[in-house]
Amino acid sequence: MSILDMKSGKPTLGEEISNFFLPLKYLITTDRFDALVENIDFNYLANAMFWIFLLFSVGFVGFHNLFQVFLKTSNIKFYKRKQFSRSIWNIAFYAACTLFLYYYNELVILPQLLKNQGRYSLFYSSEDHIFYKSQQCEKFQFYSLFIITFYLHGAMLDFKESDYLDAASKGLYLLALVAIDTYRYENYFVGVNLILGIYNIITEILSLLALQNSKRNILVYQIFLGLRIASWSHVFISLLPFKYLVPTLFAKNFKITLNVVIWLWYGLCIWNSPVLQYFYHQIYHNTPADCSGEGSAAKCILLKDSSEHRHFKALKKAYLEVKLAHEKLNSSTMAATGTETSSSTKAYQAIKCIMILKRKLKRIREGRGSEPEDDADDSLATEC
C-alpha cells in the first residue's frame, strides 16, 4: 500500500480493535508478511553484512594494534589500554555516522517531508513524520547495513569481554534497527541513531577522561558521573520514550515485531542505567577489590571491568595470598625455633642442677661441706 493511500485523522474504534488483534492476523495469514519481504534479497543482505563485519573486524584489530604502540609511551596502565583504544574507535565511528545522518536528514528527508506537508498525514498523532517510508530502498539499506553491522560487531566484542548486559543491549537494538529497516521507516531510523550517536559520543568521551584522570581527583570522577547520569536521563527519560517509543506503540499501523524488540531494548537500557549501577555498587561492592572503581562508585560506573583488569585483579589477589601464606610460614617457623631453643635451655639447666646436687651430696658424705666451692654449689642448688 502506498503512503498516499493512507487516511488522515484518528482511527475509529473498529480500527483500534483490529489493530489490537493484528498479531493474530499475522499468525493466521502470511499474505501481508509475504508482501513485506518479497522484495528483500536475503542472500544479498547476508553477504553484505558478512563482508562489512569482516571489514570492521580487520579494521578494529589493526587500529587497536597500531594504537597500542602510542599507548606504550603513556602513563596509562596496561589493563586500561584496550578500553582506551576501543573508546577512540567508537567515537570515530559515532562521529562519522552522526555527521552523515545529520546532513542526510537535512538534505534528503526534510525536503520530502516539507514537500508532502499538508497533502496527507501518515498517522494521526503529532509525530506522524517519524514513520515516513523511504522511497529509495537501495540507498536506505546501503547506510543502514553499516550501522547495523557495527552494533553486531560491538555486541561480539562485549560478549568476548564477558560484558553480557551491553552485548544483549546491542543485540536487541540491532534487531530493532533490522525491523525499522524492514518497514522502511527512514526518518525513524535516522532520528534514533542521531540521538544515540550523540549520547554515545558523550559517554565515550567521559570514559576517556576518566581513564586519564589520577586517583586523587575523586571530585572530578563525581562530576563526570553527574554528566553521565544527566545525559542518560535526558535521552532515555525525556527524548526517546515520548518522541519514538510511545508513538510506535499507538501508531495506526501497529507493528508488533518492532514494538516487542524496541521495548525490550528500552527495558534493558533502564536495567543497565548508571542510576541502577550506582545502587548496585553501593549494595554489592563492599571492598575495593570487588570492582574496577577500587571502592569509588563514579570510577566503577565510568570504567568498564575489562578482561585485562579482571586478570590483573586475579594476579594481585594471588600475590597477596602467597605473601600472606609466606608470612604465616615464617612466623610459625620462628615460633617453632624459639620453642626448641627454650626446651634445650631447660633441659641443659635440669642436667646442670642434677650434677650440682650429686656433687654436693658426694662432698657431704666425704665431710667437706665448709669449703669455698661448696658455697657456690649451695647458691646454684638454691636456684635449681
mmCIF file of C-alpha atoms in Angstrom:
data_model
loop_
_atom_site.group_PDB
_atom_site.id
_atom_site.type_symbol
_atom_site.label_atom_id
_atom_site.label_comp_id
_atom_site.label_asym_id
_atom_site.label_seq_id
_atom_site.Cartn_x
_atom_site.Cartn_y
_atom_site.Cartn_z
ATOM 1 C CA MET A 1 0.000 0.000 0.000
ATOM 2 C CA SER A 2 1.343 3.419 -0.905
ATOM 3 C CA ILE A 3 1.730 6.099 1.732
ATOM 4 C CA LEU A 4 -0.528 8.331 -0.386
ATOM 5 C CA ASP A 5 -3.356 5.892 0.222
ATOM 6 C CA MET A 6 -3.226 6.286 3.985
ATOM 7 C CA LYS A 7 -6.103 8.156 5.581
ATOM 8 C CA SER A 8 -5.595 11.043 7.945
ATOM 9 C CA GLY A 9 -7.344 11.514 11.228
ATOM 10 C CA LYS A 10 -7.808 9.453 14.367
ATOM 11 C CA PRO A 11 -8.752 5.799 13.755
ATOM 12 C CA THR A 12 -12.202 4.572 14.675
ATOM 13 C CA LEU A 13 -12.982 2.116 17.467
ATOM 14 C CA GLY A 14 -13.238 -0.721 14.969
ATOM 15 C CA GLU A 15 -9.816 0.073 13.538
ATOM 16 C CA GLU A 16 -8.311 0.179 17.015
ATOM 17 C CA ILE A 17 -9.804 -3.250 17.834
ATOM 18 C CA SER A 18 -8.496 -4.550 14.518
ATOM 19 C CA ASN A 19 -5.017 -3.237 15.323
ATOM 20 C CA PHE A 20 -5.174 -4.928 18.745
ATOM 21 C CA PHE A 21 -5.772 -8.324 17.130
ATOM 22 C CA LEU A 22 -3.317 -7.668 14.335
ATOM 23 C CA PRO A 23 -0.745 -10.193 15.689
ATOM 24 C CA LEU A 24 -3.338 -12.984 15.317
ATOM 25 C CA LYS A 25 -3.858 -11.909 11.743
ATOM 26 C CA TYR A 26 -0.166 -12.364 11.081
ATOM 27 C CA LEU A 27 -0.328 -15.854 12.576
ATOM 28 C CA ILE A 28 -3.413 -16.849 10.593
ATOM 29 C CA THR A 29 -2.397 -15.474 7.217
ATOM 30 C CA THR A 30 1.029 -14.642 5.834
ATOM 31 C CA ASP A 31 -0.109 -12.525 2.902
ATOM 32 C CA ARG A 32 0.967 -9.201 4.397
ATOM 33 C CA PHE A 33 4.253 -10.629 5.635
ATOM 34 C CA ASP A 34 4.993 -12.131 2.226
ATOM 35 C CA ALA A 35 4.196 -8.797 0.599
ATOM 36 C CA LEU A 36 6.559 -7.127 3.060
ATOM 37 C CA VAL A 37 9.573 -9.328 2.396
ATOM 38 C CA GLU A 38 9.017 -10.302 -1.220
ATOM 39 C CA ASN A 39 11.409 -7.606 -2.460
ATOM 40 C CA ILE A 40 14.143 -8.427 0.093
ATOM 41 C CA ASP A 41 17.096 -10.453 -1.175
ATOM 42 C CA PHE A 42 18.283 -12.240 1.981
ATOM 43 C CA ASN A 43 21.337 -13.708 0.274
ATOM 44 C CA TYR A 44 22.451 -10.246 -0.744
ATOM 45 C CA LEU A 45 21.888 -8.889 2.769
ATOM 46 C CA ALA A 46 23.721 -11.800 4.423
ATOM 47 C CA ASN A 47 26.710 -11.439 2.095
ATOM 48 C CA ALA A 48 26.802 -7.676 2.570
ATOM 49 C CA MET A 49 26.695 -7.988 6.380
ATOM 50 C CA PHE A 50 29.396 -10.649 6.307
ATOM 51 C CA TRP A 51 31.832 -8.509 4.325
ATOM 52 C CA ILE A 52 31.054 -5.377 6.319
ATOM 53 C CA PHE A 53 31.532 -7.327 9.562
ATOM 54 C CA LEU A 54 34.848 -8.654 8.263
ATOM 55 C CA LEU A 55 35.846 -5.083 7.352
ATOM 56 C CA PHE A 56 35.032 -3.838 10.863
ATOM 57 C CA SER A 57 36.873 -6.765 12.476
ATOM 58 C CA VAL A 58 40.068 -6.297 10.468
ATOM 59 C CA GLY A 59 39.888 -2.535 10.877
ATOM 60 C CA PHE A 60 39.439 -2.756 14.634
ATOM 61 C CA VAL A 61 42.309 -5.222 15.104
ATOM 62 C CA GLY A 62 44.640 -3.071 13.011
ATOM 63 C CA PHE A 63 43.551 0.114 14.760
ATOM 64 C CA HIS A 64 43.943 -1.479 18.199
ATOM 65 C CA ASN A 65 47.442 -2.824 17.480
ATOM 66 C CA LEU A 66 48.558 0.486 15.995
ATOM 67 C CA PHE A 67 47.163 2.435 18.913
ATOM 68 C CA GLN A 68 48.933 0.199 21.429
ATOM 69 C CA VAL A 69 52.274 1.436 20.070
ATOM 70 C CA PHE A 70 51.389 5.009 21.065
ATOM 71 C CA LEU A 71 49.914 3.978 24.419
ATOM 72 C CA LYS A 72 53.131 2.216 25.489
ATOM 73 C CA THR A 73 54.799 5.602 25.907
ATOM 74 C CA SER A 74 51.921 6.968 28.009
ATOM 75 C CA ASN A 75 51.244 6.580 31.724
ATOM 76 C CA ILE A 76 48.031 4.595 31.119
ATOM 77 C CA LYS A 77 48.081 1.183 32.778
ATOM 78 C CA PHE A 78 48.242 -1.912 30.622
ATOM 79 C CA TYR A 79 44.797 -3.241 31.536
ATOM 80 C CA LYS A 80 43.191 0.104 30.552
ATOM 81 C CA ARG A 81 44.706 0.361 27.077
ATOM 82 C CA LYS A 82 42.170 -1.837 25.295
ATOM 83 C CA GLN A 83 39.274 0.198 26.688
ATOM 84 C CA PHE A 84 41.077 3.401 25.697
ATOM 85 C CA SER A 85 41.612 2.275 22.087
ATOM 86 C CA ARG A 86 38.055 0.960 21.784
ATOM 87 C CA SER A 87 36.632 4.256 23.049
ATOM 88 C CA ILE A 88 38.603 6.098 20.359
ATOM 89 C CA TRP A 89 37.308 3.603 17.770
ATOM 90 C CA ASN A 90 33.694 4.113 18.897
ATOM 91 C CA ILE A 91 33.999 7.894 18.955
ATOM 92 C CA ALA A 92 35.383 7.902 15.406
ATOM 93 C CA PHE A 93 32.507 5.784 14.093
ATOM 94 C CA TYR A 94 29.752 7.593 16.011
ATOM 95 C CA ALA A 95 31.105 10.986 14.931
ATOM 96 C CA ALA A 96 31.229 9.987 11.244
ATOM 97 C CA CYS A 97 27.809 8.294 11.463
ATOM 98 C CA THR A 98 26.196 11.244 13.250
ATOM 99 C CA LEU A 99 27.642 13.756 10.794
ATOM 100 C CA PHE A 100 26.439 11.740 7.815
ATOM 101 C CA LEU A 101 22.950 11.182 9.230
ATOM 102 C CA TYR A 102 22.573 14.854 10.140
ATOM 103 C CA TYR A 103 23.289 16.041 6.595
ATOM 104 C CA TYR A 104 21.241 13.195 5.127
ATOM 105 C CA ASN A 105 18.303 14.284 7.246
ATOM 106 C CA GLU A 106 18.737 17.944 6.304
ATOM 107 C CA LEU A 107 19.285 17.418 2.576
ATOM 108 C CA VAL A 108 17.145 14.364 1.763
ATOM 109 C CA ILE A 109 14.445 13.622 4.341
ATOM 110 C CA LEU A 110 13.331 17.085 5.460
ATOM 111 C CA PRO A 111 12.724 18.371 1.885
ATOM 112 C CA GLN A 112 10.489 15.344 1.256
ATOM 113 C CA LEU A 113 8.544 15.958 4.468
ATOM 114 C CA LEU A 114 8.095 19.656 3.691
ATOM 115 C CA LYS A 115 7.071 18.841 0.147
ATOM 116 C CA ASN A 116 4.316 16.482 1.292
ATOM 117 C CA GLN A 117 3.220 18.532 4.317
ATOM 118 C CA GLY A 118 -0.472 19.370 4.159
ATOM 119 C CA ARG A 119 -1.212 16.899 1.360
ATOM 120 C CA TYR A 120 -1.549 13.826 3.534
ATOM 121 C CA SER A 121 -0.795 12.626 7.007
ATOM 122 C CA LEU A 122 0.892 9.270 7.557
ATOM 123 C CA PHE A 123 -0.606 8.766 11.010
ATOM 124 C CA TYR A 124 -2.983 10.611 13.256
ATOM 125 C CA SER A 125 -0.567 11.647 16.011
ATOM 126 C CA SER A 126 1.574 14.768 16.095
ATOM 127 C CA GLU A 127 4.673 12.609 15.452
ATOM 128 C CA ASP A 128 3.462 11.249 12.114
ATOM 129 C CA HIS A 129 6.607 12.278 10.283
ATOM 130 C CA ILE A 130 8.803 9.769 12.141
ATOM 131 C CA PHE A 131 7.054 6.977 10.194
ATOM 132 C CA TYR A 132 7.987 8.399 6.824
ATOM 133 C CA LYS A 133 8.717 5.494 4.489
ATOM 134 C CA SER A 134 11.753 5.575 2.271
ATOM 135 C CA GLN A 135 11.151 5.687 -1.460
ATOM 136 C CA GLN A 136 14.772 4.754 -2.183
ATOM 137 C CA CYS A 137 15.191 1.306 -0.650
ATOM 138 C CA GLU A 138 18.648 0.627 -2.088
ATOM 139 C CA LYS A 139 20.128 3.845 -0.723
ATOM 140 C CA PHE A 140 18.388 3.365 2.633
ATOM 141 C CA GLN A 141 19.680 -0.196 3.061
ATOM 142 C CA PHE A 142 23.194 0.790 1.997
ATOM 143 C CA TYR A 143 23.892 3.040 5.003
ATOM 144 C CA SER A 144 21.611 1.128 7.419
ATOM 145 C CA LEU A 145 23.648 -2.066 6.884
ATOM 146 C CA PHE A 146 26.821 -0.327 8.047
ATOM 147 C CA ILE A 147 25.191 0.857 11.271
ATOM 148 C CA ILE A 148 23.509 -2.498 11.985
ATOM 149 C CA THR A 149 26.743 -4.401 11.363
ATOM 150 C CA PHE A 150 28.701 -2.013 13.599
ATOM 151 C CA TYR A 151 26.367 -2.808 16.512
ATOM 152 C CA LEU A 152 26.713 -6.513 15.702
ATOM 153 C CA HIS A 153 30.497 -6.168 15.848
ATOM 154 C CA GLY A 154 30.234 -4.241 19.138
ATOM 155 C CA ALA A 155 27.968 -6.918 20.615
ATOM 156 C CA MET A 156 30.503 -9.607 19.695
ATOM 157 C CA LEU A 157 33.311 -7.630 21.352
ATOM 158 C CA ASP A 158 31.233 -7.122 24.513
ATOM 159 C CA PHE A 159 30.388 -10.818 24.611
ATOM 160 C CA LYS A 160 34.081 -11.668 24.267
ATOM 161 C CA GLU A 161 34.826 -9.383 27.221
ATOM 162 C CA SER A 162 32.066 -11.121 29.260
ATOM 163 C CA ASP A 163 30.063 -7.871 29.318
ATOM 164 C CA TYR A 164 26.783 -9.678 28.753
ATOM 165 C CA LEU A 165 24.396 -6.820 29.547
ATOM 166 C CA ASP A 166 25.945 -4.495 26.965
ATOM 167 C CA ALA A 167 26.117 -7.355 24.460
ATOM 168 C CA ALA A 168 22.413 -8.129 24.957
ATOM 169 C CA SER A 169 21.528 -4.425 24.721
ATOM 170 C CA LYS A 170 23.379 -4.026 21.418
ATOM 171 C CA GLY A 171 21.832 -7.249 20.144
ATOM 172 C CA LEU A 172 18.279 -6.091 20.858
ATOM 173 C CA TYR A 173 18.993 -2.667 19.405
ATOM 174 C CA LEU A 174 20.319 -4.078 16.140
ATOM 175 C CA LEU A 175 17.194 -6.277 15.913
ATOM 176 C CA ALA A 176 15.122 -3.104 16.333
ATOM 177 C CA LEU A 177 17.144 -1.472 13.562
ATOM 178 C CA VAL A 178 16.515 -4.503 11.351
ATOM 179 C CA ALA A 179 12.770 -4.159 11.976
ATOM 180 C CA ILE A 180 12.881 -0.421 11.228
ATOM 181 C CA ASP A 181 14.857 -1.139 8.068
ATOM 182 C CA THR A 182 12.380 -3.831 7.007
ATOM 183 C CA TYR A 183 9.439 -1.447 7.350
ATOM 184 C CA ARG A 184 11.498 1.275 5.594
ATOM 185 C CA TYR A 185 10.941 3.861 8.343
ATOM 186 C CA GLU A 186 13.780 6.041 7.146
ATOM 187 C CA ASN A 187 13.152 9.103 9.325
ATOM 188 C CA TYR A 188 12.684 6.854 12.371
ATOM 189 C CA PHE A 189 15.996 5.138 11.680
ATOM 190 C CA VAL A 190 17.874 8.404 11.195
ATOM 191 C CA GLY A 191 16.351 10.136 14.237
ATOM 192 C CA VAL A 192 17.021 7.324 16.731
ATOM 193 C CA ASN A 193 20.604 6.846 15.547
ATOM 194 C CA LEU A 194 21.271 10.581 15.660
ATOM 195 C CA ILE A 195 20.167 10.806 19.292
ATOM 196 C CA LEU A 196 22.004 7.667 20.392
ATOM 197 C CA GLY A 197 25.084 8.624 18.373
ATOM 198 C CA ILE A 198 25.456 11.926 20.217
ATOM 199 C CA TYR A 199 24.785 10.218 23.561
ATOM 200 C CA ASN A 200 27.389 7.522 22.848
ATOM 201 C CA ILE A 201 29.968 10.165 21.901
ATOM 202 C CA ILE A 202 29.414 11.931 25.238
ATOM 203 C CA THR A 203 29.638 8.601 27.112
ATOM 204 C CA GLU A 204 32.875 7.558 25.398
ATOM 205 C CA ILE A 205 34.485 10.967 25.950
ATOM 206 C CA LEU A 206 33.660 10.797 29.669
ATOM 207 C CA SER A 207 35.192 7.308 29.796
ATOM 208 C CA LEU A 208 38.368 8.581 28.130
ATOM 209 C CA LEU A 209 38.645 11.449 30.605
ATOM 210 C CA ALA A 210 38.096 9.040 33.487
ATOM 211 C CA LEU A 211 40.849 6.744 32.171
ATOM 212 C CA GLN A 212 43.338 9.629 32.117
ATOM 213 C CA ASN A 213 42.357 11.111 35.477
ATOM 214 C CA SER A 214 44.552 10.498 38.508
ATOM 215 C CA LYS A 215 43.396 8.532 41.534
ATOM 216 C CA ARG A 216 43.452 11.569 43.812
ATOM 217 C CA ASN A 217 40.855 13.577 41.873
ATOM 218 C CA ILE A 218 37.742 11.805 43.163
ATOM 219 C CA LEU A 219 35.712 15.008 42.755
ATOM 220 C CA VAL A 220 36.451 15.001 39.024
ATOM 221 C CA TYR A 221 35.104 11.457 38.752
ATOM 222 C CA GLN A 222 31.936 12.538 40.537
ATOM 223 C CA ILE A 223 31.485 15.433 38.089
ATOM 224 C CA PHE A 224 31.903 13.019 35.159
ATOM 225 C CA LEU A 225 29.345 10.680 36.706
ATOM 226 C CA GLY A 226 26.887 13.566 37.141
ATOM 227 C CA LEU A 227 27.248 14.442 33.443
ATOM 228 C CA ARG A 228 26.760 10.797 32.513
ATOM 229 C CA ILE A 229 23.565 10.483 34.557
ATOM 230 C CA ALA A 230 22.228 13.815 33.237
ATOM 231 C CA SER A 231 22.827 12.854 29.582
ATOM 232 C CA TRP A 232 21.313 9.393 30.111
ATOM 233 C CA SER A 233 18.225 10.848 31.808
ATOM 234 C CA HIS A 234 17.691 13.361 29.018
ATOM 235 C CA VAL A 235 17.941 10.728 26.282
ATOM 236 C CA PHE A 236 16.166 7.735 27.859
ATOM 237 C CA ILE A 237 13.623 9.531 30.038
ATOM 238 C CA SER A 238 12.790 12.649 28.038
ATOM 239 C CA LEU A 239 13.556 12.155 24.332
ATOM 240 C CA LEU A 240 13.238 8.517 23.260
ATOM 241 C CA PRO A 241 10.041 7.466 25.109
ATOM 242 C CA PHE A 242 7.872 10.421 24.109
ATOM 243 C CA LYS A 243 9.316 11.021 20.655
ATOM 244 C CA TYR A 244 9.718 7.469 19.347
ATOM 245 C CA LEU A 245 8.599 4.654 21.683
ATOM 246 C CA VAL A 246 5.118 5.796 22.694
ATOM 247 C CA PRO A 247 4.157 6.899 19.134
ATOM 248 C CA THR A 248 5.325 3.475 17.921
ATOM 249 C CA LEU A 249 3.056 1.787 20.449
ATOM 250 C CA PHE A 250 -0.001 3.826 19.406
ATOM 251 C CA ALA A 251 0.689 4.046 15.691
ATOM 252 C CA LYS A 252 -2.135 3.460 13.244
ATOM 253 C CA ASN A 253 -0.370 0.515 11.598
ATOM 254 C CA PHE A 254 0.693 -1.365 14.696
ATOM 255 C CA LYS A 255 3.953 -3.293 14.184
ATOM 256 C CA ILE A 256 4.227 -5.985 16.836
ATOM 257 C CA THR A 257 7.766 -7.049 15.919
ATOM 258 C CA LEU A 258 9.106 -3.522 16.163
ATOM 259 C CA ASN A 259 7.270 -2.819 19.431
ATOM 260 C CA VAL A 260 8.367 -6.015 21.155
ATOM 261 C CA VAL A 261 12.029 -5.652 20.239
ATOM 262 C CA ILE A 262 12.373 -1.935 20.875
ATOM 263 C CA TRP A 263 10.570 -2.061 24.225
ATOM 264 C CA LEU A 264 12.710 -4.998 25.342
ATOM 265 C CA TRP A 265 15.778 -2.988 24.381
ATOM 266 C CA TYR A 266 14.487 0.032 26.286
ATOM 267 C CA GLY A 267 13.801 -2.082 29.383
ATOM 268 C CA LEU A 268 17.346 -3.455 29.285
ATOM 269 C CA CYS A 269 18.690 0.095 28.951
ATOM 270 C CA ILE A 270 16.768 1.047 32.099
ATOM 271 C CA TRP A 271 18.142 -2.013 33.912
ATOM 272 C CA ASN A 272 21.699 -1.153 32.831
ATOM 273 C CA SER A 273 21.344 2.564 33.571
ATOM 274 C CA PRO A 274 24.033 4.440 35.545
ATOM 275 C CA VAL A 275 21.469 5.166 38.274
ATOM 276 C CA LEU A 276 20.832 1.469 38.961
ATOM 277 C CA GLN A 277 24.543 0.754 38.572
ATOM 278 C CA TYR A 278 25.178 3.231 41.386
ATOM 279 C CA PHE A 279 22.785 1.400 43.724
ATOM 280 C CA TYR A 280 24.243 -1.949 42.662
ATOM 281 C CA HIS A 281 27.714 -0.680 43.571
ATOM 282 C CA GLN A 282 26.585 0.523 46.990
ATOM 283 C CA ILE A 283 24.949 -2.838 47.783
ATOM 284 C CA TYR A 284 27.310 -5.447 46.341
ATOM 285 C CA HIS A 285 30.737 -3.827 46.031
ATOM 286 C CA ASN A 286 31.758 -3.912 49.673
ATOM 287 C CA THR A 287 35.535 -3.925 49.179
ATOM 288 C CA PRO A 288 37.816 -2.077 46.720
ATOM 289 C CA ALA A 289 38.701 -5.393 45.080
ATOM 290 C CA ASP A 290 35.083 -6.068 44.031
ATOM 291 C CA CYS A 291 35.031 -3.651 41.079
ATOM 292 C CA SER A 292 37.233 -1.704 38.712
ATOM 293 C CA GLY A 293 36.498 1.503 40.603
ATOM 294 C CA GLU A 294 38.552 0.379 43.640
ATOM 295 C CA GLY A 295 35.792 1.419 46.031
ATOM 296 C CA SER A 296 34.644 4.535 44.113
ATOM 297 C CA ALA A 297 31.122 4.389 42.645
ATOM 298 C CA ALA A 298 31.945 7.019 39.999
ATOM 299 C CA LYS A 299 35.011 5.112 38.789
ATOM 300 C CA CYS A 300 33.123 1.812 38.884
ATOM 301 C CA ILE A 301 30.443 3.162 36.501
ATOM 302 C CA LEU A 302 32.725 5.140 34.197
ATOM 303 C CA LEU A 303 35.429 2.458 33.836
ATOM 304 C CA LYS A 304 34.429 -0.891 32.384
ATOM 305 C CA ASP A 305 35.570 -4.098 34.056
ATOM 306 C CA SER A 306 37.599 -5.496 31.135
ATOM 307 C CA SER A 307 39.171 -8.942 30.876
ATOM 308 C CA GLU A 308 42.638 -7.417 31.348
ATOM 309 C CA HIS A 309 41.504 -5.743 34.559
ATOM 310 C CA ARG A 310 39.969 -8.967 35.854
ATOM 311 C CA HIS A 311 43.237 -10.761 35.058
ATOM 312 C CA PHE A 312 45.169 -8.013 36.854
ATOM 313 C CA LYS A 313 42.905 -8.335 39.905
ATOM 314 C CA ALA A 314 43.351 -12.125 39.909
ATOM 315 C CA LEU A 315 47.140 -11.767 39.807
ATOM 316 C CA LYS A 316 47.072 -9.155 42.565
ATOM 317 C CA LYS A 317 44.849 -11.347 44.736
ATOM 318 C CA ALA A 318 47.097 -14.372 44.148
ATOM 319 C CA TYR A 319 50.169 -12.292 45.032
ATOM 320 C CA LEU A 320 48.595 -11.124 48.298
ATOM 321 C CA GLU A 321 47.546 -14.663 49.193
ATOM 322 C CA VAL A 322 51.068 -16.003 48.542
ATOM 323 C CA LYS A 323 52.605 -13.152 50.542
ATOM 324 C CA LEU A 324 50.250 -13.788 53.471
ATOM 325 C CA ALA A 325 50.962 -17.528 53.408
ATOM 326 C CA HIS A 326 54.710 -16.825 53.326
ATOM 327 C CA GLU A 327 54.434 -14.512 56.347
ATOM 328 C CA LYS A 328 52.426 -17.119 58.267
ATOM 329 C CA LEU A 329 55.015 -19.768 57.420
ATOM 330 C CA ASN A 330 57.865 -17.537 58.633
ATOM 331 C CA SER A 331 56.086 -16.694 61.869
ATOM 332 C CA SER A 332 55.312 -20.358 62.581
ATOM 333 C CA THR A 333 58.945 -21.327 61.809
ATOM 334 C CA MET A 334 60.258 -18.658 64.156
ATOM 335 C CA ALA A 335 57.843 -19.761 66.880
ATOM 336 C CA ALA A 336 58.908 -23.396 66.481
ATOM 337 C CA THR A 337 62.603 -22.431 66.610
ATOM 338 C CA GLY A 338 62.022 -20.382 69.746
ATOM 339 C CA THR A 339 60.200 -23.297 71.389
ATOM 340 C CA GLU A 340 63.018 -25.688 70.558
ATOM 341 C CA THR A 341 65.629 -23.260 71.982
ATOM 342 C CA SER A 342 63.635 -22.831 75.195
ATOM 343 C CA SER A 343 63.276 -26.629 75.603
ATOM 344 C CA SER A 344 67.040 -27.119 75.089
ATOM 345 C CA THR A 345 67.823 -24.440 77.649
ATOM 346 C CA LYS A 346 65.511 -26.008 80.219
ATOM 347 C CA ALA A 347 66.984 -29.471 79.614
ATOM 348 C CA TYR A 348 70.503 -28.124 80.000
ATOM 349 C CA GLN A 349 69.540 -26.324 83.205
ATOM 350 C CA ALA A 350 67.984 -29.504 84.652
ATOM 351 C CA ILE A 351 71.064 -31.584 83.843
ATOM 352 C CA LYS A 352 73.283 -28.914 85.373
ATOM 353 C CA CYS A 353 71.216 -28.869 88.555
ATOM 354 C CA ILE A 354 71.363 -32.667 88.860
ATOM 355 C CA MET A 355 75.143 -32.647 88.502
ATOM 356 C CA ILE A 356 75.490 -29.933 91.169
ATOM 357 C CA LEU A 357 73.229 -31.791 93.586
ATOM 358 C CA LYS A 358 75.170 -35.029 93.060
ATOM 359 C CA ARG A 359 78.464 -33.194 93.674
ATOM 360 C CA LYS A 360 77.079 -31.643 96.880
ATOM 361 C CA LEU A 361 75.842 -34.964 98.210
ATOM 362 C CA LYS A 362 79.230 -36.536 97.492
ATOM 363 C CA ARG A 363 81.041 -33.788 99.423
ATOM 364 C CA ILE A 364 78.618 -34.089 102.347
ATOM 365 C CA ARG A 365 79.415 -37.788 102.592
ATOM 366 C CA GLU A 366 83.138 -37.021 102.485
ATOM 367 C CA GLY A 367 82.763 -34.347 105.219
ATOM 368 C CA ARG A 368 83.938 -31.378 103.108
ATOM 369 C CA GLY A 369 80.895 -29.072 103.480
ATOM 370 C CA SER A 370 82.853 -25.981 104.651
ATOM 371 C CA GLU A 371 84.994 -25.448 101.533
ATOM 372 C CA PRO A 372 84.557 -22.236 99.440
ATOM 373 C CA GLU A 373 83.435 -24.103 96.357
ATOM 374 C CA ASP A 374 80.598 -25.576 98.386
ATOM 375 C CA ASP A 375 79.163 -22.076 98.892
ATOM 376 C CA ALA A 376 78.943 -21.617 95.136
ATOM 377 C CA ASP A 377 77.310 -25.035 94.804
ATOM 378 C CA ASP A 378 74.794 -24.092 97.532
ATOM 379 C CA SER A 379 73.806 -20.921 95.676
ATOM 380 C CA LEU A 380 73.374 -22.835 92.381
ATOM 381 C CA ALA A 381 71.438 -25.554 94.152
ATOM 382 C CA THR A 382 69.153 -22.881 95.617
ATOM 383 C CA GLU A 383 68.468 -21.517 92.071
ATOM 384 C CA CYS A 384 67.644 -25.015 90.898
#
